Short mmCIF file of C-alpha atoms and ligand atoms in Angstrom, two decimals:
data_model
loop_
_atom_site.label_atom_id
_atom_site.label_comp_id
_atom_site.label_asym_id
_atom_site.label_seq_id
_atom_site.Cartn_x
_atom_site.Cartn_y
_atom_site.Cartn_z
CA UNK Q 47 -85.85 19.85 10.87
CA UNK Q 48 -82.52 18.11 11.43
CA UNK Q 49 -79.78 17.81 8.83
CA UNK Q 50 -80.58 14.09 8.51
CA UNK Q 51 -84.25 14.83 7.89
CA UNK Q 52 -83.26 17.30 5.20
CA UNK Q 53 -80.89 14.83 3.55
CA UNK Q 54 -83.58 12.17 3.58
CA UNK Q 55 -86.00 14.59 1.90
CA UNK Q 56 -83.44 15.53 -0.75
CA UNK Q 57 -82.71 11.84 -1.44
CA UNK Q 58 -86.37 10.88 -1.60
CA UNK Q 59 -87.12 13.69 -4.06
CA UNK Q 60 -84.11 12.71 -6.18
CA UNK Q 61 -85.18 9.05 -6.21
CA UNK Q 62 -88.70 9.93 -7.33
CA UNK Q 63 -87.37 11.99 -10.24
CA UNK Q 64 -84.84 9.30 -11.17
CA UNK Q 65 -87.54 6.61 -11.27
CA UNK Q 66 -89.83 8.72 -13.41
CA UNK Q 67 -87.05 9.64 -15.85
CA UNK Q 68 -86.10 6.00 -16.11
CA UNK Q 69 -89.68 5.23 -17.15
CA UNK Q 70 -89.85 8.12 -19.63
CA UNK Q 71 -86.61 7.07 -21.29
CA UNK Q 72 -87.71 3.52 -22.24
CA UNK Q 73 -87.20 2.10 -25.74
CA UNK Q 74 -90.90 1.64 -26.53
CA UNK Q 75 -92.20 4.46 -28.76
CA UNK Q 76 -95.09 6.57 -27.45
CA UNK Q 77 -98.24 7.08 -29.53
CA UNK Q 78 -97.23 9.35 -32.40
CA UNK Q 79 -93.57 8.33 -32.27
CA UNK Q 80 -92.25 6.07 -35.02
CA UNK Q 81 -89.23 4.57 -33.25
CA UNK Q 82 -86.66 5.46 -30.58
CA UNK Q 83 -83.14 5.00 -31.97
CA UNK Q 84 -81.09 2.97 -29.50
CA UNK Q 85 -77.97 5.15 -29.60
CA UNK Q 86 -79.92 8.35 -29.00
CA UNK Q 87 -81.86 6.83 -26.12
CA UNK Q 88 -78.70 5.39 -24.62
CA UNK Q 89 -77.02 8.80 -24.67
CA UNK Q 90 -80.08 10.47 -23.14
CA UNK Q 91 -80.19 7.85 -20.38
CA UNK Q 92 -76.46 8.26 -19.83
CA UNK Q 93 -76.94 12.02 -19.44
CA UNK Q 94 -79.95 11.82 -17.16
CA UNK Q 95 -79.69 8.76 -14.91
CA UNK Q 96 -77.47 7.99 -11.97
CA UNK Q 97 -76.10 11.39 -11.06
CA UNK Q 98 -76.72 15.00 -10.20
CA UNK Q 99 -78.10 16.59 -7.08
CA UNK Q 100 -81.59 16.98 -8.56
CA UNK Q 101 -81.81 20.38 -6.93
CA UNK Q 102 -84.40 21.77 -9.36
CA UNK Q 103 -86.78 18.81 -8.85
CA UNK Q 104 -86.29 19.19 -5.11
CA UNK Q 105 -87.32 22.86 -5.35
CA UNK Q 106 -90.42 22.08 -7.43
CA UNK Q 107 -91.43 19.36 -4.98
CA UNK Q 108 -90.86 21.29 -1.78
CA UNK Q 109 -92.56 24.42 -3.10
CA UNK Q 110 -95.61 22.44 -4.26
CA UNK Q 111 -95.65 20.70 -0.88
CA UNK Q 112 -96.07 24.09 0.83
CA UNK Q 113 -99.53 24.09 -0.72
CA UNK Q 114 -100.29 20.46 0.03
CA UNK Q 115 -99.66 19.23 -3.53
CA UNK Q 116 -97.65 16.07 -4.10
CA UNK Q 117 -97.64 12.93 -6.23
CA UNK Q 118 -96.90 11.80 -9.77
CA UNK Q 119 -98.04 15.01 -11.48
CA UNK Q 120 -95.58 17.03 -9.41
CA UNK Q 121 -92.82 14.53 -10.17
CA UNK Q 122 -93.53 14.91 -13.87
CA UNK Q 123 -92.93 18.66 -13.57
CA UNK Q 124 -89.68 17.78 -11.78
CA UNK Q 125 -88.65 15.48 -14.62
CA UNK Q 126 -89.43 18.20 -17.17
CA UNK Q 127 -87.20 20.83 -15.59
CA UNK Q 128 -84.46 18.27 -14.96
CA UNK Q 129 -84.53 17.39 -18.69
CA UNK Q 130 -83.92 21.06 -19.53
CA UNK Q 131 -81.13 21.21 -16.98
CA UNK Q 132 -79.61 17.94 -18.24
CA UNK Q 133 -79.70 19.15 -21.83
CA UNK Q 134 -78.08 22.45 -20.80
CA UNK Q 135 -75.21 20.51 -19.21
CA UNK Q 136 -74.71 18.22 -22.22
CA UNK Q 137 -74.48 21.22 -24.52
CA UNK Q 138 -72.47 23.34 -22.02
CA UNK Q 139 -69.77 20.65 -22.00
CA UNK Q 140 -69.45 20.37 -25.80
CA UNK Q 141 -66.05 21.17 -27.37
CA UNK Q 142 -67.55 24.31 -28.95
CA UNK Q 143 -68.81 25.51 -25.56
CA UNK Q 144 -66.86 24.83 -22.33
CA UNK Q 145 -65.07 21.77 -23.74
CA UNK Q 146 -65.28 19.61 -20.62
CA UNK Q 147 -64.51 15.93 -20.22
CA UNK Q 148 -65.99 15.19 -16.80
CA UNK Q 149 -69.57 15.67 -15.62
CA UNK Q 150 -71.31 14.18 -12.62
CA UNK Q 151 -68.16 12.15 -11.98
CA UNK Q 152 -68.10 10.44 -15.37
CA UNK Q 153 -67.03 11.27 -18.94
CA UNK Q 154 -69.22 13.90 -20.60
CA UNK Q 155 -71.74 12.68 -23.16
CA UNK Q 156 -69.67 13.73 -26.18
CA UNK Q 157 -66.68 11.83 -24.73
CA UNK Q 158 -68.67 8.70 -23.93
CA UNK Q 159 -70.49 8.86 -27.30
CA UNK Q 160 -69.58 11.54 -29.86
CA UNK Q 161 -70.32 15.21 -30.49
CA UNK Q 162 -73.22 14.69 -32.92
CA UNK Q 163 -74.92 12.23 -30.58
CA UNK Q 164 -74.45 14.63 -27.66
CA UNK Q 165 -76.07 17.46 -29.64
CA UNK Q 166 -79.02 15.25 -30.53
CA UNK Q 167 -79.34 13.89 -26.98
CA UNK Q 168 -79.59 17.51 -25.77
CA UNK Q 169 -82.16 18.30 -28.43
CA UNK Q 170 -84.13 15.19 -27.47
CA UNK Q 171 -84.15 16.20 -23.80
CA UNK Q 172 -85.22 19.76 -24.57
CA UNK Q 173 -88.17 18.47 -26.57
CA UNK Q 174 -89.05 15.78 -24.06
CA UNK Q 175 -89.37 18.40 -21.31
CA UNK Q 176 -92.30 20.04 -23.07
CA UNK Q 177 -93.81 16.70 -24.10
CA UNK Q 178 -93.94 15.82 -20.39
CA UNK Q 179 -95.58 19.11 -19.42
CA UNK Q 180 -98.18 18.98 -22.20
CA UNK Q 181 -99.44 15.54 -21.13
CA UNK Q 182 -102.52 15.68 -18.92
CA UNK Q 183 -100.89 13.26 -16.49
CA UNK Q 184 -98.92 16.30 -15.27
CA UNK Q 185 -102.03 18.19 -14.18
CA UNK Q 186 -105.64 17.65 -15.14
CA UNK Q 187 -106.11 21.40 -15.41
CA UNK Q 188 -104.94 22.57 -18.85
CA UNK Q 189 -104.43 26.12 -17.56
CA UNK Q 190 -101.89 24.85 -15.07
CA UNK Q 191 -100.08 22.89 -17.80
CA UNK Q 192 -99.92 25.99 -20.00
CA UNK Q 193 -98.63 28.10 -17.11
CA UNK Q 194 -95.94 25.51 -16.34
CA UNK Q 195 -94.95 25.36 -20.00
CA UNK Q 196 -94.67 29.13 -20.24
CA UNK Q 197 -92.67 29.45 -17.03
CA UNK Q 198 -90.21 26.78 -18.12
CA UNK Q 199 -89.91 28.07 -21.69
CA UNK Q 200 -89.31 31.67 -20.60
CA UNK Q 201 -86.64 30.59 -18.12
CA UNK Q 202 -84.88 28.33 -20.62
CA UNK Q 203 -84.79 30.33 -23.81
CA UNK Q 204 -83.45 33.55 -25.32
CA UNK Q 205 -84.05 35.68 -22.26
CA UNK Q 206 -83.07 32.96 -19.80
CA UNK Q 207 -80.63 30.06 -19.80
CA UNK Q 208 -79.74 30.02 -23.51
CA UNK Q 209 -79.32 33.80 -23.55
CA UNK Q 210 -77.15 33.58 -20.45
CA UNK Q 211 -74.95 30.97 -22.09
CA UNK Q 212 -74.49 33.35 -25.03
CA UNK Q 213 -73.47 36.19 -22.70
CA UNK Q 214 -71.13 33.80 -20.86
CA UNK Q 215 -69.28 32.90 -24.07
CA UNK Q 216 -69.21 36.53 -25.21
CA UNK Q 217 -67.69 37.55 -21.86
CA UNK Q 218 -64.81 35.15 -22.50
CA UNK Q 219 -63.94 37.34 -25.48
CA UNK Q 220 -64.50 34.61 -28.05
CA UNK Q 221 -66.15 36.83 -30.59
CA UNK Q 222 -63.77 39.78 -30.46
CA UNK Q 223 -60.82 39.94 -32.85
CA UNK Q 224 -58.24 39.94 -30.02
CA UNK Q 225 -60.04 37.21 -28.08
CA UNK Q 226 -59.56 39.08 -24.79
CA UNK Q 227 -62.22 38.67 -22.07
CA UNK Q 228 -64.68 41.57 -22.02
CA UNK Q 229 -64.22 44.18 -19.31
CA UNK Q 230 -67.54 43.19 -17.77
CA UNK Q 231 -68.59 45.02 -14.63
CA UNK Q 232 -70.35 43.44 -11.72
CA UNK Q 233 -73.79 44.37 -13.05
CA UNK Q 234 -73.15 42.57 -16.36
CA UNK Q 235 -71.87 39.52 -14.53
CA UNK Q 236 -74.92 39.44 -12.28
CA UNK Q 237 -77.19 39.63 -15.32
CA UNK Q 238 -75.29 36.89 -17.14
CA UNK Q 239 -75.50 34.61 -14.10
CA UNK Q 240 -79.14 35.41 -13.37
CA UNK Q 241 -79.87 34.26 -16.90
CA UNK Q 242 -77.63 31.23 -17.37
CA UNK Q 243 -78.35 29.61 -13.99
CA UNK Q 244 -80.66 31.75 -11.87
CA UNK Q 245 -83.57 31.66 -14.28
CA UNK Q 246 -83.98 27.88 -14.17
CA UNK Q 247 -83.66 27.68 -10.39
CA UNK Q 248 -86.20 30.46 -9.99
CA UNK Q 249 -88.44 28.64 -12.48
CA UNK Q 250 -88.27 25.49 -10.36
CA UNK Q 251 -89.69 27.43 -7.43
CA UNK Q 252 -92.24 29.16 -9.64
CA UNK Q 253 -93.41 25.83 -11.10
CA UNK Q 254 -94.02 24.57 -7.57
CA UNK Q 255 -96.00 27.75 -6.86
CA UNK Q 256 -98.03 27.28 -10.07
CA UNK Q 257 -98.84 23.67 -9.18
CA UNK Q 258 -99.77 24.91 -5.69
CA UNK Q 259 -102.13 27.56 -7.10
CA UNK Q 260 -100.24 30.10 -4.99
CA UNK Q 261 -101.84 33.52 -4.52
CA UNK Q 262 -100.13 36.68 -5.80
CA UNK Q 263 -98.41 37.59 -2.55
CA UNK Q 264 -97.16 34.06 -1.95
CA UNK Q 265 -95.94 33.79 -5.52
CA UNK Q 266 -94.03 37.05 -5.18
CA UNK Q 267 -92.43 35.95 -1.91
CA UNK Q 268 -91.37 32.69 -3.55
CA UNK Q 269 -90.01 34.59 -6.55
CA UNK Q 270 -87.79 36.62 -4.21
CA UNK Q 271 -86.61 33.37 -2.62
CA UNK Q 272 -85.96 31.80 -6.04
CA UNK Q 273 -83.98 34.77 -7.32
CA UNK Q 274 -81.75 34.98 -4.25
CA UNK Q 275 -81.25 31.22 -4.28
CA UNK Q 276 -80.32 31.26 -7.97
CA UNK Q 277 -77.71 33.94 -7.44
CA UNK Q 278 -76.33 32.14 -4.40
CA UNK Q 279 -76.16 28.92 -6.38
CA UNK Q 280 -73.94 30.37 -9.12
CA UNK Q 281 -71.59 32.02 -6.61
CA UNK Q 282 -71.25 28.64 -4.90
CA UNK Q 283 -70.57 27.04 -8.30
CA UNK Q 284 -67.90 29.64 -9.04
CA UNK Q 285 -66.32 29.14 -5.58
CA UNK Q 286 -66.26 25.38 -6.18
CA UNK Q 287 -64.56 25.96 -9.51
CA UNK Q 288 -61.93 28.13 -7.81
CA UNK Q 289 -61.41 26.07 -4.65
CA UNK Q 290 -62.82 22.57 -5.15
CA UNK Q 291 -61.22 19.31 -6.24
CA UNK Q 292 -62.51 17.59 -9.38
CA UNK Q 293 -62.74 14.26 -7.51
CA UNK Q 294 -65.28 15.73 -5.09
CA UNK Q 295 -67.02 18.21 -7.37
CA UNK Q 296 -67.47 15.64 -10.16
CA UNK Q 297 -66.34 18.07 -12.86
CA UNK Q 298 -63.07 19.78 -13.75
CA UNK Q 299 -62.18 22.76 -11.56
CA UNK Q 300 -60.01 25.82 -12.12
CA UNK Q 301 -61.47 26.29 -15.58
CA UNK Q 302 -63.25 29.60 -15.09
CA UNK Q 303 -60.02 31.53 -14.43
CA UNK Q 304 -58.23 29.65 -17.21
CA UNK Q 305 -60.92 30.63 -19.71
CA UNK Q 306 -61.35 34.18 -18.46
CA UNK Q 307 -64.98 33.55 -17.46
CA UNK Q 308 -66.79 36.49 -15.94
CA UNK Q 309 -67.68 35.45 -12.37
CA UNK Q 310 -68.18 37.22 -9.07
CA UNK Q 311 -65.09 35.41 -7.80
CA UNK Q 312 -63.04 36.97 -10.60
CA UNK Q 313 -64.56 40.41 -9.91
CA UNK Q 314 -64.64 40.49 -6.14
CA UNK Q 315 -62.20 37.85 -4.95
CA UNK Q 316 -62.94 34.78 -2.83
CA UNK Q 317 -63.60 36.49 0.50
CA UNK Q 318 -66.11 39.03 -0.80
CA UNK Q 319 -67.80 36.36 -2.92
CA UNK Q 320 -68.21 34.23 0.21
CA UNK Q 321 -69.78 37.19 2.06
CA UNK Q 322 -72.15 37.79 -0.83
CA UNK Q 323 -73.13 34.15 -0.74
CA UNK Q 324 -73.95 34.31 2.97
CA UNK Q 325 -75.99 37.49 2.44
CA UNK Q 326 -77.99 35.90 -0.36
CA UNK Q 327 -78.77 32.84 1.75
CA UNK Q 328 -80.18 35.13 4.45
CA UNK Q 329 -82.15 37.05 1.85
CA UNK Q 330 -83.60 33.81 0.47
CA UNK Q 331 -84.62 32.59 3.92
CA UNK Q 332 -86.12 35.95 4.94
CA UNK Q 333 -88.35 35.92 1.88
CA UNK Q 334 -90.12 32.86 3.29
CA UNK Q 335 -91.38 34.45 6.52
CA UNK Q 336 -95.03 34.36 5.43
CA UNK Q 337 -94.89 30.53 5.32
CA UNK Q 338 -93.62 30.02 8.89
CA UNK Q 339 -92.24 26.59 9.75
CA UNK Q 340 -93.87 25.01 6.70
CA UNK Q 341 -90.99 26.43 4.68
CA UNK Q 342 -88.21 24.96 6.82
CA UNK Q 343 -87.17 22.55 4.06
CA UNK Q 344 -86.82 25.44 1.61
CA UNK Q 345 -84.76 27.32 4.22
CA UNK Q 346 -82.48 24.32 4.66
CA UNK Q 347 -82.23 24.13 0.88
CA UNK Q 348 -80.74 27.64 0.86
CA UNK Q 349 -78.09 26.47 3.35
CA UNK Q 350 -77.46 23.39 1.24
CA UNK Q 351 -76.89 25.48 -1.88
CA UNK Q 352 -74.20 27.49 -0.10
CA UNK Q 353 -72.53 24.63 1.74
CA UNK Q 354 -72.55 21.97 -0.97
CA UNK Q 355 -69.21 20.42 -1.93
CA UNK Q 356 -70.33 19.10 -5.30
C1 IPE B 507 -74.34 22.75 -12.54
O1 IPE B 507 -75.60 22.58 -11.97
C2 IPE B 507 -74.37 23.71 -13.65
C3 IPE B 507 -74.79 25.04 -13.30
C4 IPE B 507 -75.99 25.46 -13.60
C5 IPE B 507 -73.85 25.96 -12.67
P1 IPE B 507 -75.78 21.58 -10.75
O2 IPE B 507 -74.69 21.83 -9.73
O3 IPE B 507 -77.18 21.65 -10.26
O4 IPE B 507 -75.49 20.17 -11.43
P2 IPE B 507 -75.98 18.72 -11.07
O5 IPE B 507 -77.34 18.60 -11.65
O6 IPE B 507 -75.98 18.55 -9.58
O7 IPE B 507 -74.99 17.83 -11.76
C1 IPE B 508 -73.37 26.41 -16.91
O1 IPE B 508 -72.56 27.18 -16.11
C2 IPE B 508 -74.77 26.76 -16.75
C3 IPE B 508 -75.56 25.95 -17.67
C4 IPE B 508 -75.30 24.72 -18.02
C5 IPE B 508 -76.72 26.58 -18.24
P1 IPE B 508 -71.11 26.56 -15.94
O2 IPE B 508 -70.45 26.36 -17.24
O3 IPE B 508 -70.41 27.34 -14.88
O4 IPE B 508 -71.49 25.12 -15.35
P2 IPE B 508 -70.45 24.01 -15.01
O5 IPE B 508 -69.47 24.61 -14.02
O6 IPE B 508 -69.81 23.57 -16.29
O7 IPE B 508 -71.31 22.95 -14.37
MG1 MG B 509 -70.55 27.21 -19.16
MG1 MG B 510 -69.39 24.58 -17.94
MG1 MG B 511 -69.17 26.47 -13.32
#
């Protein structure tokens, strides 16, 4: 698979998710809904459309494709996880969290609208994710829908993304009287990152495996891939924060050090973090050996995660 082929695949997967989200975020109420307030919908559309790499949808799609599954149901699972991701970004950027003004190359939702609307837009996206999964258009088999729901909920909640965000803010030292960053070791930082970012990336792979009715051994191999990829992803994000330019990255850079965030870059320095990243990419790729060439897109995805500039 050439780099161009990979790019085309990434773009096609992103376009499919974008089109579906556009349809899901229309003004007409669904059965059981009373009305869709225009300002809320506008903020949700602003958060979700026209930006982002759509990496999690790409992972769902390419993992499901390993098992010959594709189509609208798969894209709905993609839209669901992207809604969780989108909501996590809207809330992550809030003044009470990371207080950021730029996201995906444009003003953050609370800057373009207001804080209350941004909170509600995030809440709306979180709820919509599970609405999408519960609908039988996602998969005719209710057991698959329940398994998808559980995987996404576990990855997103207390013991996953939300929990990781809590640990991330605690590590900054916000809740200590002196306000000094915690003396986190590497193990604590790895846990924090596995939760705040890794869990959702691993869930994207797992959702593809669930849709694909993967057997135990295949599912375990994919879980190893997903975990390594998730860890690699956050190191790359931290390197971009330390070394990237906001104009390319699409969000402010240099903020982790300024806020005393606990990252592997702050613990190990740039060079060692880069080595770690390369090692994790190899680990992710090696986990896919049982799938042979069928998994070439997922292998290229691991390279993409490490080499991305935004
Ligand atoms: C950024 O995620 C936030 C983290 C989880 C570190 P992405 O880099 O996937 O953001 P988008 O979706 O492409 O904007
Ligand atoms: C945020 O991590 C992860 C989530 C949104 C769950 P960061 O705070 O590092 O993400 P960016 O750098 O703002 O995208
Ligand atoms: Mg954050
Ligand atoms: Mg942030
Ligand atoms: Mg970051």
